[in-house]
Amino acid sequence: MSAHVLRDALVLGERRADILIEDGTITALADSLDAGDAREVDATGLIALPGLVDLHTHLREPGREDAETVLTGTQAAARGGFTCVHAMANTDPVADTAGVVEQVWRLGREHGYCDVQPVGAVTVGLDGTQLAELGAMAESVAKVRMFSDDGKCVSDAVLMRRALEYVKAFGGVIAQHAQEPRLTRGAQMNEGELSGILGLTGWPAVAEEAIVARDVLLSAHVGSRLHVCHVSTRGSVEILRWAKSKGWDVTAEVTPHHLLLTDELVRSYDPIFKVNPPLRSSDDVAAVREGLADGTIDCVATDHAPHPMEDKECEWSAAAFGMLGLETALSVVQLAMVDSAMLSWSDVARVMSTVPAAIGRVEAHGRPLAVGEPANVVLYDSGASRQWRSDDTASLSRNTPYAGRELPGRVVATFLRGRPTVLDGELAEVPV
Amino acid sequence: MIRHLLSSADLSKDDAVLILDTAEELLSVASRPIKKLPTLRGRTVVNLFFEDSTRTRISFEAAAKRLSADVINFSSKGSSVSKGESLKDTALTLQAMGADAVVIRHGSSGAPHRLAHASWINGAIINAGDGSHEHPTQALLDAFTMRRHLGDLDGRRVTIVGDVLHSRVARSNALLLSILGADVTLVAPPTLLPVGVDSWPVQTSYELDGALDKADVVMMLRVQGERMNDAFFPSAREYSRRYGLDTRRMRRLPEHAIVMHPGPMNRGMEITADVADSARSVIVEQVTNGVAVRMAVLYLLLSGSTDAESTEAREEA
């Protein structure tokens, strides 16, 4: 079996050490290790983090293999330093049965670039009317624990209550896409001064906040776990802060793009910046950064949403919502949170690995970098910098909002259970 | 002069005055027996209409033809657009045909902006109305009409009434009239004023009567009765009572004030027939002036480019 020794890595950006990886496990972590015939990896100056875990990835397979497949999506994930991604349920067919979630889970395993933990739909066909067979998905080999109708909100209050209650039986969590549908009919961008000027239908912050407020109350009422997807507004952060002060079992994620980009970009009418929830004001960006720094927001999740070019090279209202995120996530978090001294690298490990793994209940991920732990490791060069190019991607799609931007950092290597999926910044050959 | 006309905000005061002055000269062409100038001979203007608009399309077509341009009409009905061809492919097709100017009407806000900036096409782009964003040539013809009746617009009071939220005419007028120094008041129920209107260079009011006494111009916007289905107002009757212009309200206006409407009118909704057909109404004149203003815009944008033909065109004019 393979063995690697990562020489002189900065563990969590703090402590210099060699890391010995054998048979999928970290077997030694100390200065100047004698590594025998383990393959040497020069990690001088590189930060070692536990493999990243994404709670919010759209892999598009089955159904939209023109936009992304499990293979290309997990390759993009590996290039971004991820060792586990949660695949959202809005595929075609919808991941609302044990059969579909098992297929997606298996594809991830077979390709070997990144573990794929399927998210099950809350309602049949994401229709918001009838609960999907949540128990069957939980008991399948995919062991689904997170359920979401992401892309759509579970807007019916009774259905949301029942879903929250029902998943208590197997330690599940409902991940809510908080968007009051009536308040956002035809919505195109953040509602504010700019939407009025640009003549684009507004997506008001209150449409998110009203659902977040309702759901934290429901979660408290039934004593179940709620996870709020892609928090984007100051009001949502304030409601979550209040809910947490009550001790309620509520978690939340923020996307890298909501940590960095604002609605000013919509002035270009370039749909590359069209995303749901929409890019918000600079005040909202400040609020979600503060929320992530003080723990109100628990983790970062990419909402990686591949779309073919024809769905972006068009007029704004005809374009699809969504942007790529896996390969740029760590760089954007560095830029928005670490370079601004709001998070340390061990905080980054917490919000991009430990906590999301705990929320998704994936046991082999998000573990500490310590002897005896699974060897899921990413080596990251925070001193690098590069101008991002839309064609420099493993994804089948090109809809990155960062093209032409200078982003810091570079993922040098990713190890999944001891096997490199990325080495020297390039995808490794993964034996099937 | 600017290269494209996408928004009234693209215009400096000098640009706007130049367009209006040029339109004044070109208006005289309309009264000649032969209503044609050779100015844009050999140039191609495409009318690219993704939304029905007989009035605006015909106005642009007449303007281009009176300047001797070749005109191609491309409407979504009966063209490949209705077969699902993308905006990009349509633009590439027009580029391949050598369009010098594209006049675009589109239901999606920002579509002209995309055409102008996505490097699919080189010609000048003229926004003939995009979604609920802007309709700058309408604002220019409105300003032109006001100027003919009132002289310089600096310090003049213009009251614009109705569905500002969904109105591209209101946006373009608010911007252009402020550039020209007029004081604009937008009157609408709170539901039909956009979020953030406080930052616009205008006053706002929820009440019509108070905004009439000192107005030099009152412009009524089309309000679709269907808006009441989205609860923007309780009923067409209530809207009409609170925000419609009838003869009683018209009497509050100063003697010299004019009544405008960009059309098409909902008679009995935002304006009564008596007012629409009254002596104060300049609604039909707006249509006439539309051709002259669009001639001016086409002439100034197309002669702004540097090839020999446009130099010749400038000399001829």
XYZ file of C-alpha atoms in Angstrom:
749
model
C 0.000 0.000 0.000
C 1.099 3.573 -0.555
C 3.039 5.699 1.892
C 3.825 9.397 1.741
C 5.699 11.680 4.036
C 4.815 15.367 3.929
C 8.023 17.155 4.908
C 8.026 20.349 6.901
C 4.337 21.109 6.641
C 2.763 23.837 8.738
C 0.049 21.913 10.547
C -3.020 24.199 10.692
C -0.620 26.985 9.771
C 0.892 26.825 13.249
C 3.284 23.976 13.956
C 6.046 22.738 11.677
C 6.089 18.935 11.389
C 6.517 15.971 9.078
C 3.386 13.946 8.485
C 3.683 10.254 7.667
C 0.764 8.689 5.875
C 0.565 4.928 5.529
C -2.319 2.754 4.387
C -4.793 5.577 4.540
C -3.924 6.603 8.059
C -1.707 9.229 9.646
C 0.886 7.037 11.402
C 3.339 9.640 12.619
C 3.436 13.385 13.043
C 6.693 14.820 14.384
C 9.893 16.677 13.514
C 12.361 14.998 11.158
C 10.615 11.682 10.809
C 12.455 8.631 9.507
C 9.998 7.701 6.799
C 11.588 4.577 5.307
C 10.597 4.253 1.591
C 7.597 6.516 1.873
C 7.346 8.869 -1.046
C 8.696 12.291 -0.110
C 6.462 15.317 -0.596
C 8.161 18.651 0.029
C 5.652 20.633 2.037
C 8.007 23.396 3.105
C 5.951 26.488 3.798
C 2.708 24.727 2.918
C -0.216 24.753 5.300
C -1.618 21.325 6.138
C -5.350 21.227 6.775
C -7.726 18.314 7.188
C -9.403 17.449 3.879
C -12.158 19.984 3.220
C -15.812 18.998 3.452
C -18.466 20.755 1.382
C -22.071 20.625 2.530
C -23.429 22.116 -0.669
C -22.348 20.871 -4.101
C -24.331 20.433 -7.283
C -22.832 17.569 -9.256
C -25.667 17.567 -11.853
C -25.484 13.801 -12.459
C -27.910 12.207 -13.163
C -29.671 14.424 -15.671
C -27.415 17.325 -16.625
C -24.212 15.588 -17.591
C -23.580 18.428 -20.050
C -22.947 20.739 -17.082
C -21.123 18.429 -14.674
C -20.712 14.772 -13.822
C -19.815 13.084 -10.580
C -16.354 12.502 -12.082
C -15.662 16.082 -13.171
C -17.294 17.571 -10.108
C -15.241 15.439 -7.739
C -12.096 16.240 -9.733
C -12.868 19.925 -9.265
C -13.467 19.214 -5.583
C -10.067 17.501 -5.258
C -8.386 20.474 -6.953
C -10.060 22.682 -4.395
C -8.757 20.604 -1.480
C -12.007 18.768 -0.728
C -12.152 15.121 0.299
C -15.910 14.972 0.817
C -18.752 16.794 -0.891
C -22.464 16.668 -0.233
C -24.273 16.284 -3.537
C -27.515 18.243 -3.652
C -30.711 16.456 -4.558
C -31.947 18.626 -7.446
C -30.850 16.233 -10.165
C -33.030 14.641 -12.822
C -34.387 12.297 -11.577
C -34.446 14.005 -8.200
C -32.486 12.264 -5.440
C -35.660 11.449 -3.547
C -35.343 7.655 -3.402
C -32.805 5.201 -2.049
C -31.994 4.128 -5.612
C -30.849 7.549 -6.794
C -28.819 8.399 -3.691
C -27.074 5.027 -3.829
C -26.197 5.574 -7.489
C -24.655 8.970 -6.761
C -22.796 7.656 -3.737
C -21.391 4.733 -5.722
C -20.243 6.932 -8.613
C -18.221 8.968 -6.125
C -16.616 5.862 -4.680
C -15.830 4.387 -8.099
C -14.118 7.522 -9.394
C -12.109 7.894 -6.208
C -11.369 11.642 -6.322
C -13.572 12.688 -3.463
C -16.185 11.046 -1.308
C -19.686 11.924 -2.364
C -22.253 12.057 0.384
C -25.672 12.426 -1.235
C -28.232 14.828 0.164
C -31.764 13.469 -0.048
C -34.734 15.500 -1.168
C -37.177 16.489 1.564
C -40.203 16.192 -0.699
C -41.004 13.998 -3.662
C -39.681 15.627 -6.817
C -38.831 18.775 -4.799
C -42.500 19.576 -5.239
C -43.039 20.689 -1.679
C -46.193 18.657 -1.202
C -45.328 15.133 -0.023
C -42.402 13.916 2.095
C -39.924 11.765 0.216
C -38.973 8.412 1.761
C -36.428 9.925 4.107
C -36.049 6.754 6.153
C -35.253 4.612 3.120
C -32.526 7.059 2.064
C -31.148 7.125 5.599
C -30.945 3.329 5.695
C -29.439 2.954 2.220
C -25.713 2.359 1.754
C -25.420 6.117 1.184
C -26.524 6.653 4.820
C -28.148 9.968 4.001
C -28.335 12.287 6.997
C -28.856 15.646 5.351
C -32.078 16.376 3.493
C -32.778 19.422 1.383
C -35.010 20.639 -1.412
C -32.230 23.114 -2.230
C -33.052 25.254 -5.215
C -36.513 25.397 -3.724
C -37.657 26.297 -0.248
C -39.746 23.940 1.853
C -42.174 26.796 2.219
C -45.142 24.919 3.646
C -44.823 25.353 7.414
C -46.535 22.078 8.290
C -44.401 20.072 5.891
C -41.271 21.722 7.269
C -42.338 20.921 10.806
C -43.015 17.285 9.947
C -39.713 16.906 8.108
C -37.812 18.343 11.069
C -39.629 15.966 13.412
C -39.318 12.899 11.219
C -35.545 12.991 10.715
C -34.998 12.917 14.474
C -35.486 9.144 14.178
C -32.099 8.758 12.475
C -30.170 11.861 13.479
C -30.978 13.688 10.286
C -30.911 17.386 9.555
C -33.070 19.508 7.270
C -30.990 21.924 5.205
C -33.309 24.737 4.241
C -33.007 26.907 1.150
C -34.606 29.905 2.826
C -36.595 31.751 0.193
C -40.206 32.764 0.662
C -41.527 31.950 -2.813
C -44.299 34.544 -2.984
C -41.939 37.360 -2.044
C -39.471 36.345 -4.725
C -41.609 35.603 -7.751
C -39.591 36.488 -10.839
C -36.785 37.811 -8.636
C -33.537 38.550 -10.430
C -31.191 40.301 -8.021
C -30.890 41.711 -4.512
C -33.699 44.174 -3.887
C -32.223 47.551 -3.148
C -31.275 50.829 -4.712
C -29.570 49.072 -7.601
C -32.459 46.769 -8.543
C -34.620 49.885 -8.866
C -32.110 51.547 -11.162
C -31.414 48.464 -13.262
C -35.083 47.578 -13.596
C -34.537 44.026 -12.356
C -37.105 42.410 -10.083
C -35.853 42.474 -6.517
C -35.143 39.506 -4.231
C -35.655 41.155 -0.850
C -33.636 40.161 2.204
C -36.890 39.706 4.106
C -37.782 36.732 1.888
C -34.787 34.893 3.336
C -35.098 36.235 6.863
C -38.803 35.415 7.211
C -38.099 31.737 6.503
C -35.011 31.640 8.715
C -37.038 33.143 11.557
C -39.895 30.693 11.080
C -37.603 27.702 10.810
C -35.483 28.406 13.879
C -38.740 28.661 15.834
C -39.998 25.397 14.333
C -36.686 23.716 15.073
C -36.862 24.842 18.691
C -40.499 23.802 18.947
C -39.934 20.229 17.794
C -36.381 19.888 19.149
C -34.782 18.956 15.882
C -31.759 19.937 13.834
C -32.044 22.734 11.290
C -29.285 23.787 8.922
C -29.687 27.043 6.989
C -28.115 26.989 3.545
C -26.240 29.939 2.001
C -27.019 32.691 4.510
C -26.731 35.977 2.676
C -28.179 38.832 4.724
C -27.425 40.748 7.890
C -30.939 40.047 9.166
C -30.466 36.283 8.833
C -27.209 36.507 10.771
C -28.970 38.409 13.539
C -31.812 35.885 13.752
C -29.318 33.003 13.866
C -27.322 34.750 16.584
C -30.506 35.061 18.621
C -31.489 31.422 17.993
C -28.057 30.234 19.087
C -28.222 32.379 22.206
C -31.292 30.332 23.105
C -29.279 27.136 22.734
C -31.314 25.880 19.798
C -29.845 23.212 17.529
C -29.430 25.406 14.490
C -26.456 25.588 12.134
C -25.773 27.704 9.082
C -23.431 28.008 6.135
C -22.215 30.884 3.997
C -20.835 30.608 0.483
C -17.443 31.980 -0.529
C -19.099 34.301 -3.051
C -21.346 35.859 -0.413
C -18.196 36.504 1.628
C -16.544 38.422 -1.194
C -18.823 39.714 -3.946
C -21.547 42.371 -3.857
C -24.550 43.272 -5.967
C -22.593 46.145 -7.539
C -21.301 43.519 -10.004
C -24.821 43.221 -11.439
C -24.394 46.668 -13.021
C -22.617 44.829 -15.847
C -25.798 42.819 -16.528
C -23.380 39.906 -16.979
C -25.235 36.775 -15.797
C -21.969 35.267 -14.597
C -22.917 37.147 -11.408
C -26.458 35.793 -11.292
C -26.858 33.483 -8.319
C -29.490 32.451 -5.813
C -29.619 33.835 -3.181
C -28.349 36.898 -4.987
C -25.167 38.822 -4.292
C -26.057 41.290 -1.562
C -24.893 44.698 -0.363
C -21.472 45.389 1.128
C -23.177 45.712 4.517
C -24.521 42.162 4.178
C -21.052 40.948 3.175
C -19.637 42.546 6.318
C -22.363 40.874 8.394
C -21.801 37.351 7.056
C -18.050 37.768 7.554
C -18.635 38.814 11.163
C -21.082 35.937 11.585
C -18.559 33.405 10.306
C -15.828 34.874 12.491
C -17.878 34.787 15.700
C -19.381 31.352 15.073
C -22.926 32.484 14.350
C -22.399 30.984 10.920
C -20.884 27.558 11.460
C -19.252 26.795 8.166
C -18.453 27.661 4.581
C -20.209 25.719 1.819
C -19.587 26.348 -1.857
C -22.991 25.990 -3.553
C -20.879 24.934 -6.555
C -23.466 25.237 -9.338
C -22.203 24.373 -12.815
C -24.114 25.643 -15.831
C -23.325 25.290 -19.516
C -22.122 28.476 -21.207
C -25.285 29.003 -23.215
C -27.179 29.449 -19.949
C -24.860 32.321 -19.022
C -24.055 33.917 -22.396
C -27.456 35.482 -22.732
C -29.642 38.246 -21.376
C -29.877 38.458 -17.579
C -33.430 37.253 -17.050
C -32.956 34.216 -19.323
C -29.780 33.108 -17.552
C -29.502 30.351 -14.965
C -28.749 31.078 -11.301
C -25.466 29.773 -9.942
C -21.696 29.872 -10.034
C -18.788 27.470 -9.715
C -17.125 27.373 -6.320
C -15.163 24.243 -5.448
C -11.794 25.188 -6.924
C -11.812 28.757 -5.641
C -13.352 28.259 -2.191
C -10.172 28.092 -0.134
C -8.617 31.032 -1.997
C -11.714 33.164 -1.522
C -11.921 32.283 2.170
C -8.254 33.219 2.521
C -8.867 36.545 0.784
C -12.064 37.413 2.637
C -11.355 35.980 6.085
C -7.714 35.066 6.693
C -5.940 37.935 4.967
C -8.307 40.271 6.814
C -7.313 38.554 10.105
C -10.894 37.507 10.871
C -10.025 33.788 10.881
C -6.852 31.817 11.608
C -5.941 28.728 9.612
C -7.166 26.490 12.417
C -10.470 28.384 12.195
C -10.477 27.634 8.470
C -10.025 23.928 9.286
C -12.982 24.241 11.624
C -15.363 26.019 9.225
C -14.357 24.120 6.089
C -13.772 20.622 7.483
C -14.515 19.775 11.119
C -17.883 21.479 11.488
C -19.363 20.639 8.083
C -18.410 16.989 8.628
C -20.155 17.077 11.981
C -23.280 18.694 10.526
C -23.375 16.148 7.671
C -22.559 13.289 10.102
C -19.741 11.971 7.924
C -17.508 10.244 10.427
C -14.316 9.666 8.464
C -13.957 13.320 7.509
C -13.278 16.486 9.420
C -10.982 14.604 11.771
C -7.979 16.254 13.396
C -4.529 15.937 11.868
C -3.221 13.460 14.415
C -1.747 9.990 14.628
C -4.317 7.283 14.027
C -6.693 9.528 12.124
C -7.753 8.961 8.506
C -5.260 10.540 6.124
C -7.503 13.149 4.533
C -5.151 16.074 4.139
C -4.769 19.141 1.963
C -1.510 21.038 1.444
C -2.043 24.687 0.615
C 0.377 27.377 -0.462
C -1.074 30.565 1.001
C 1.796 32.633 -0.396
C 0.922 31.896 -4.012
C -1.193 34.230 -6.090
C -2.659 33.886 -9.525
C -5.033 35.475 -11.932
C -7.998 33.145 -12.147
C -8.918 31.823 -15.582
C -12.301 30.360 -16.392
C -10.780 27.553 -18.477
C -8.400 26.474 -15.712
C -10.882 24.059 -14.207
C -11.680 20.383 -13.971
C -15.370 21.224 -14.091
C -17.258 20.759 -17.343
C -18.622 24.265 -16.886
C -16.931 27.659 -16.968
C -19.253 29.845 -14.942
C -16.784 31.183 -12.425
C -17.359 34.759 -11.255
C -13.641 35.156 -10.502
C -12.245 35.076 -14.061
C -9.625 37.783 -14.394
C -9.393 38.321 -10.638
C -6.216 37.951 -8.648
C -6.830 35.254 -6.024
C -4.360 34.238 -3.341
C -3.253 30.707 -2.582
C -3.054 27.406 -4.369
C -3.932 23.839 -3.434
C -0.706 21.880 -3.919
C -1.827 18.427 -2.819
C -4.939 16.644 -1.616
C -4.912 13.213 -0.011
C -8.030 11.092 0.268
C -7.533 8.178 2.670
C -3.808 8.389 2.096
C -3.957 8.462 -1.690
C -3.094 11.647 -3.537
C -5.930 12.974 -5.662
C -3.932 16.124 -6.396
C -0.127 16.380 -6.409
C 1.957 19.410 -7.420
C -1.278 21.220 -8.092
C -2.304 18.719 -10.771
C -4.952 16.018 -10.637
C -3.349 12.676 -9.845
C -4.152 9.437 -11.592
C -6.519 7.671 -9.284
C -6.531 3.882 -9.728
C -10.076 2.628 -10.038
C -20.777 61.783 -28.605
C -21.377 58.424 -27.018
C -21.109 55.205 -29.039
C -24.273 53.491 -27.814
C -27.481 54.824 -26.330
C -28.391 52.397 -23.563
C -29.537 54.683 -20.774
C -30.415 58.337 -20.393
C -27.671 58.398 -17.784
C -25.138 57.826 -20.600
C -25.821 61.365 -21.840
C -24.080 64.498 -20.674
C -26.128 67.672 -20.724
C -24.241 68.745 -23.852
C -25.001 65.433 -25.580
C -28.670 65.707 -24.694
C -28.947 69.303 -25.890
C -27.102 68.413 -29.105
C -29.588 65.621 -29.804
C -32.546 67.921 -29.146
C -31.099 70.739 -31.270
C -30.354 68.321 -34.099
C -33.878 66.938 -33.869
C -35.200 70.496 -34.170
C -33.408 70.883 -37.493
C -34.522 67.479 -38.695
C -38.143 68.126 -37.794
C -38.341 70.541 -40.681
C -37.634 67.619 -43.021
C -40.968 66.147 -42.075
C -42.777 69.156 -43.484
C -41.015 69.006 -46.849
C -42.746 67.362 -49.796
C -39.807 64.927 -50.082
C -39.121 63.761 -46.553
C -35.702 62.272 -47.176
C -32.041 63.135 -46.557
C -29.122 61.209 -48.071
C -27.171 61.283 -44.804
C -27.037 57.572 -43.928
C -27.000 56.247 -47.486
C -25.347 52.816 -47.579
C -25.593 52.254 -43.860
C -27.671 49.489 -42.383
C -29.937 49.894 -39.406
C -31.489 46.780 -37.902
C -34.671 46.999 -35.894
C -34.374 44.054 -33.538
C -37.697 43.746 -31.736
C -38.183 40.921 -29.274
C -41.371 42.511 -27.971
C -44.348 43.783 -29.893
C -44.200 47.503 -30.343
C -45.671 48.751 -33.548
C -45.383 52.367 -32.504
C -41.687 52.441 -31.593
C -40.611 50.169 -34.422
C -42.393 52.227 -37.045
C -40.945 55.392 -35.574
C -37.381 54.063 -35.807
C -38.064 52.655 -39.258
C -39.349 55.994 -40.526
C -36.397 57.796 -38.932
C -33.822 55.513 -40.544
C -35.533 55.636 -43.928
C -35.752 59.413 -43.929
C -31.980 59.403 -43.501
C -31.706 56.971 -46.461
C -30.373 54.082 -44.388
C -31.168 50.525 -45.359
C -33.553 49.144 -42.769
C -33.902 45.526 -41.775
C -36.749 44.630 -39.479
C -36.166 41.639 -37.317
C -38.994 40.817 -34.977
C -39.312 37.787 -32.771
C -42.395 36.609 -34.563
C -41.616 34.815 -37.806
C -37.862 34.866 -37.250
C -35.436 32.351 -35.837
C -35.739 34.079 -32.477
C -39.098 32.450 -31.955
C -37.442 29.111 -32.761
C -35.242 29.572 -29.720
C -32.172 31.205 -31.253
C -30.184 32.921 -28.546
C -29.527 36.631 -28.277
C -25.872 35.847 -28.906
C -26.508 33.967 -32.135
C -28.868 36.646 -33.340
C -26.200 39.255 -32.631
C -23.534 37.241 -34.456
C -25.865 36.943 -37.430
C -26.439 40.702 -37.510
C -22.705 41.272 -37.199
C -22.103 38.985 -40.157
C -24.643 41.013 -42.152
C -22.786 44.199 -41.317
C -25.295 46.092 -39.223
C -24.094 49.633 -38.506
C -26.696 50.191 -35.838
C -28.992 47.852 -33.953
C -32.146 49.242 -32.442
C -33.206 46.732 -29.834
C -36.424 46.288 -27.908
C -36.286 43.424 -25.434
C -38.372 42.215 -22.514
C -35.297 41.561 -20.401
C -33.742 44.525 -18.609
C -30.129 44.929 -19.672
C -30.385 43.060 -22.997
C -29.123 46.128 -24.963
C -26.308 46.474 -22.435
C -25.332 42.850 -23.110
C -25.354 43.457 -26.866
C -23.165 46.528 -26.462
C -20.626 44.946 -24.112
C -20.431 41.222 -24.825
C -18.286 41.728 -27.986
C -20.711 39.828 -30.178
C -21.369 42.810 -32.423
C -19.587 46.046 -33.400
C -22.436 48.325 -34.427
C -23.965 51.084 -32.384
C -26.639 49.786 -30.012
C -29.739 51.860 -29.384
C -32.019 50.851 -26.575
C -35.628 51.027 -27.746
C -36.949 49.798 -24.411
C -35.598 46.978 -22.234
C -37.777 45.293 -19.637
C -38.509 47.719 -16.853
C -35.125 49.377 -17.206
C -35.029 52.246 -19.723
C -36.355 53.707 -22.925
C -34.026 56.642 -23.582
C -35.354 57.736 -26.995
C -38.817 58.040 -25.479
C -37.367 60.339 -22.819
C -35.608 62.363 -25.505
C -38.772 62.795 -27.532
C -40.656 63.743 -24.370
C -38.019 66.332 -23.483
C -38.097 67.565 -27.072
C -41.865 67.972 -26.939
C -41.660 69.792 -23.603
C -38.976 72.091 -24.915
C -41.071 73.078 -27.926
C -43.879 74.133 -25.607
C -41.980 75.492 -22.641
C -38.556 76.510 -23.883
C -35.521 75.676 -21.772
C -36.376 72.954 -19.245
C -34.086 74.300 -16.540
C -36.211 74.755 -13.401
C -39.388 73.461 -15.062
C -41.583 71.186 -12.960
C -42.527 67.819 -14.398
C -44.916 65.470 -12.614
C -44.795 61.836 -13.720
C -47.687 59.728 -12.493
C -48.273 56.003 -12.353
C -46.530 52.663 -12.407
C -42.979 53.911 -11.898
C -41.869 50.494 -10.627
C -42.403 48.756 -13.957
C -41.906 51.768 -16.215
C -38.819 52.164 -18.357
C -40.249 55.473 -19.561
C -40.294 56.832 -16.005
C -36.688 55.793 -15.359
C -35.368 57.332 -18.558
C -37.376 60.495 -18.095
C -36.374 60.969 -14.467
C -32.708 60.713 -15.421
C -32.829 62.812 -18.585
C -35.011 65.577 -17.178
C -32.702 65.965 -14.190
C -29.734 66.155 -16.538
C -31.588 68.969 -18.340
C -32.231 70.767 -15.055
C -35.946 70.110 -14.614
C -37.510 69.307 -11.225
C -39.181 65.920 -11.444
C -41.850 64.621 -9.083
C -42.859 60.981 -9.299
C -46.385 60.287 -8.088
C -47.548 56.756 -7.427
C -49.029 54.541 -4.756
C -46.165 53.312 -2.518
C -46.460 49.825 -4.029
C -45.552 51.151 -7.467
C -42.461 53.129 -6.455
C -39.211 51.152 -6.594
C -37.202 50.396 -3.475
C -34.383 52.928 -3.372
C -36.250 55.683 -5.226
C -35.040 58.034 -2.469
C -31.651 57.995 -4.126
C -33.028 59.093 -7.512
C -32.642 62.746 -8.471
C -36.380 63.335 -8.030
C -39.082 64.116 -5.487
C -41.784 61.581 -4.798
C -45.361 61.844 -3.640
C -48.170 59.389 -2.911
C -50.776 61.985 -3.664
C -51.601 63.463 -7.066
C -53.609 66.609 -6.358
C -50.810 68.400 -4.549
C -48.393 67.698 -7.375
C -50.517 69.432 -10.037
C -50.837 73.068 -8.928
C -47.349 74.156 -9.977
C -46.642 71.558 -12.655
C -45.535 72.682 -16.105
C -45.942 69.142 -17.405
C -47.937 66.189 -16.192
C -47.011 62.872 -17.733
C -49.339 59.932 -17.199
C -47.857 56.422 -17.383
C -49.700 53.400 -18.634
C -50.969 51.233 -15.798
C -51.957 47.687 -16.527
C -55.173 46.618 -14.838
C -53.607 43.175 -14.279
C -51.300 44.732 -11.692
C -54.174 44.570 -9.274
C -53.881 40.767 -9.394
C -50.495 41.163 -7.740
C -52.060 43.434 -5.131
C -50.228 46.556 -6.267
C -53.581 48.306 -5.825
C -57.025 47.124 -4.779
C -58.928 47.738 -8.007
C -58.743 49.569 -11.294
C -61.484 51.918 -10.069
C -59.625 52.846 -6.902
C -56.451 53.427 -8.895
C -58.299 55.605 -11.315
C -59.897 57.660 -8.537
C -56.634 58.241 -6.714
C -54.143 58.511 -9.570
C -56.124 59.035 -12.776
C -56.113 62.358 -14.612
C -59.629 63.599 -15.256
C -60.966 67.056 -16.155
C -61.447 68.005 -12.507
C -57.786 67.404 -11.812
C -56.716 68.920 -15.108
C -58.302 72.202 -14.015
C -55.805 72.417 -11.167
C -52.957 72.707 -13.640
C -51.533 76.145 -14.528
C -52.792 77.654 -17.764
C -49.687 76.819 -19.801
C -49.218 73.249 -18.543
C -49.247 70.337 -20.979
C -50.436 66.749 -20.598
C -48.326 63.897 -21.949
C -48.573 60.142 -22.254
C -46.018 57.779 -23.835
C -48.811 55.528 -25.113
C -50.488 53.265 -25.567
C -53.134 54.801 -23.315
C -55.631 53.001 -21.131
C -58.418 55.510 -21.569
C -60.547 55.507 -18.448
C -57.760 54.068 -16.330
C -54.909 56.540 -15.911
C -56.386 59.198 -18.184
C -59.926 60.052 -19.227
C -60.817 60.485 -22.876
C -61.700 64.140 -22.250
C -58.193 64.864 -21.018
C -56.459 62.781 -23.663
C -58.281 64.661 -26.407
C -58.113 68.093 -24.781
C -56.207 71.086 -26.100
C -53.558 70.628 -23.406
C -52.790 67.126 -24.585
C -49.669 66.855 -26.732
C -49.881 63.079 -27.052
C -50.167 62.967 -30.828
C -47.385 65.508 -31.177
C -45.144 63.212 -29.124
C -45.468 60.633 -31.872
C -44.514 63.096 -34.590
C -41.550 64.313 -32.604
C -40.458 60.737 -32.009
C -39.376 60.386 -35.621
C -37.284 63.560 -35.562
C -35.596 62.661 -32.284
C -34.770 59.155 -33.498
C -33.377 60.611 -36.720
C -31.126 62.794 -34.589
C -29.976 59.853 -32.468
C -29.234 57.664 -35.505
C -27.464 60.484 -37.266
C -25.302 61.465 -34.303
C -24.393 57.911 -33.287
C -23.620 56.736 -36.809
C -21.729 59.831 -37.848
C -19.685 59.536 -34.686
C -17.721 56.670 -36.227
C -14.685 57.564 -38.293
C -15.018 55.985 -41.726
C -15.140 58.100 -44.855
C -18.805 57.626 -45.459
C -19.811 59.089 -42.134
C -17.541 62.089 -42.685
C -19.337 62.663 -45.938
C -22.634 62.294 -44.103
C -21.638 64.978 -41.632
C -20.798 67.381 -44.429
C -24.060 66.778 -46.177
C -26.022 67.600 -43.081
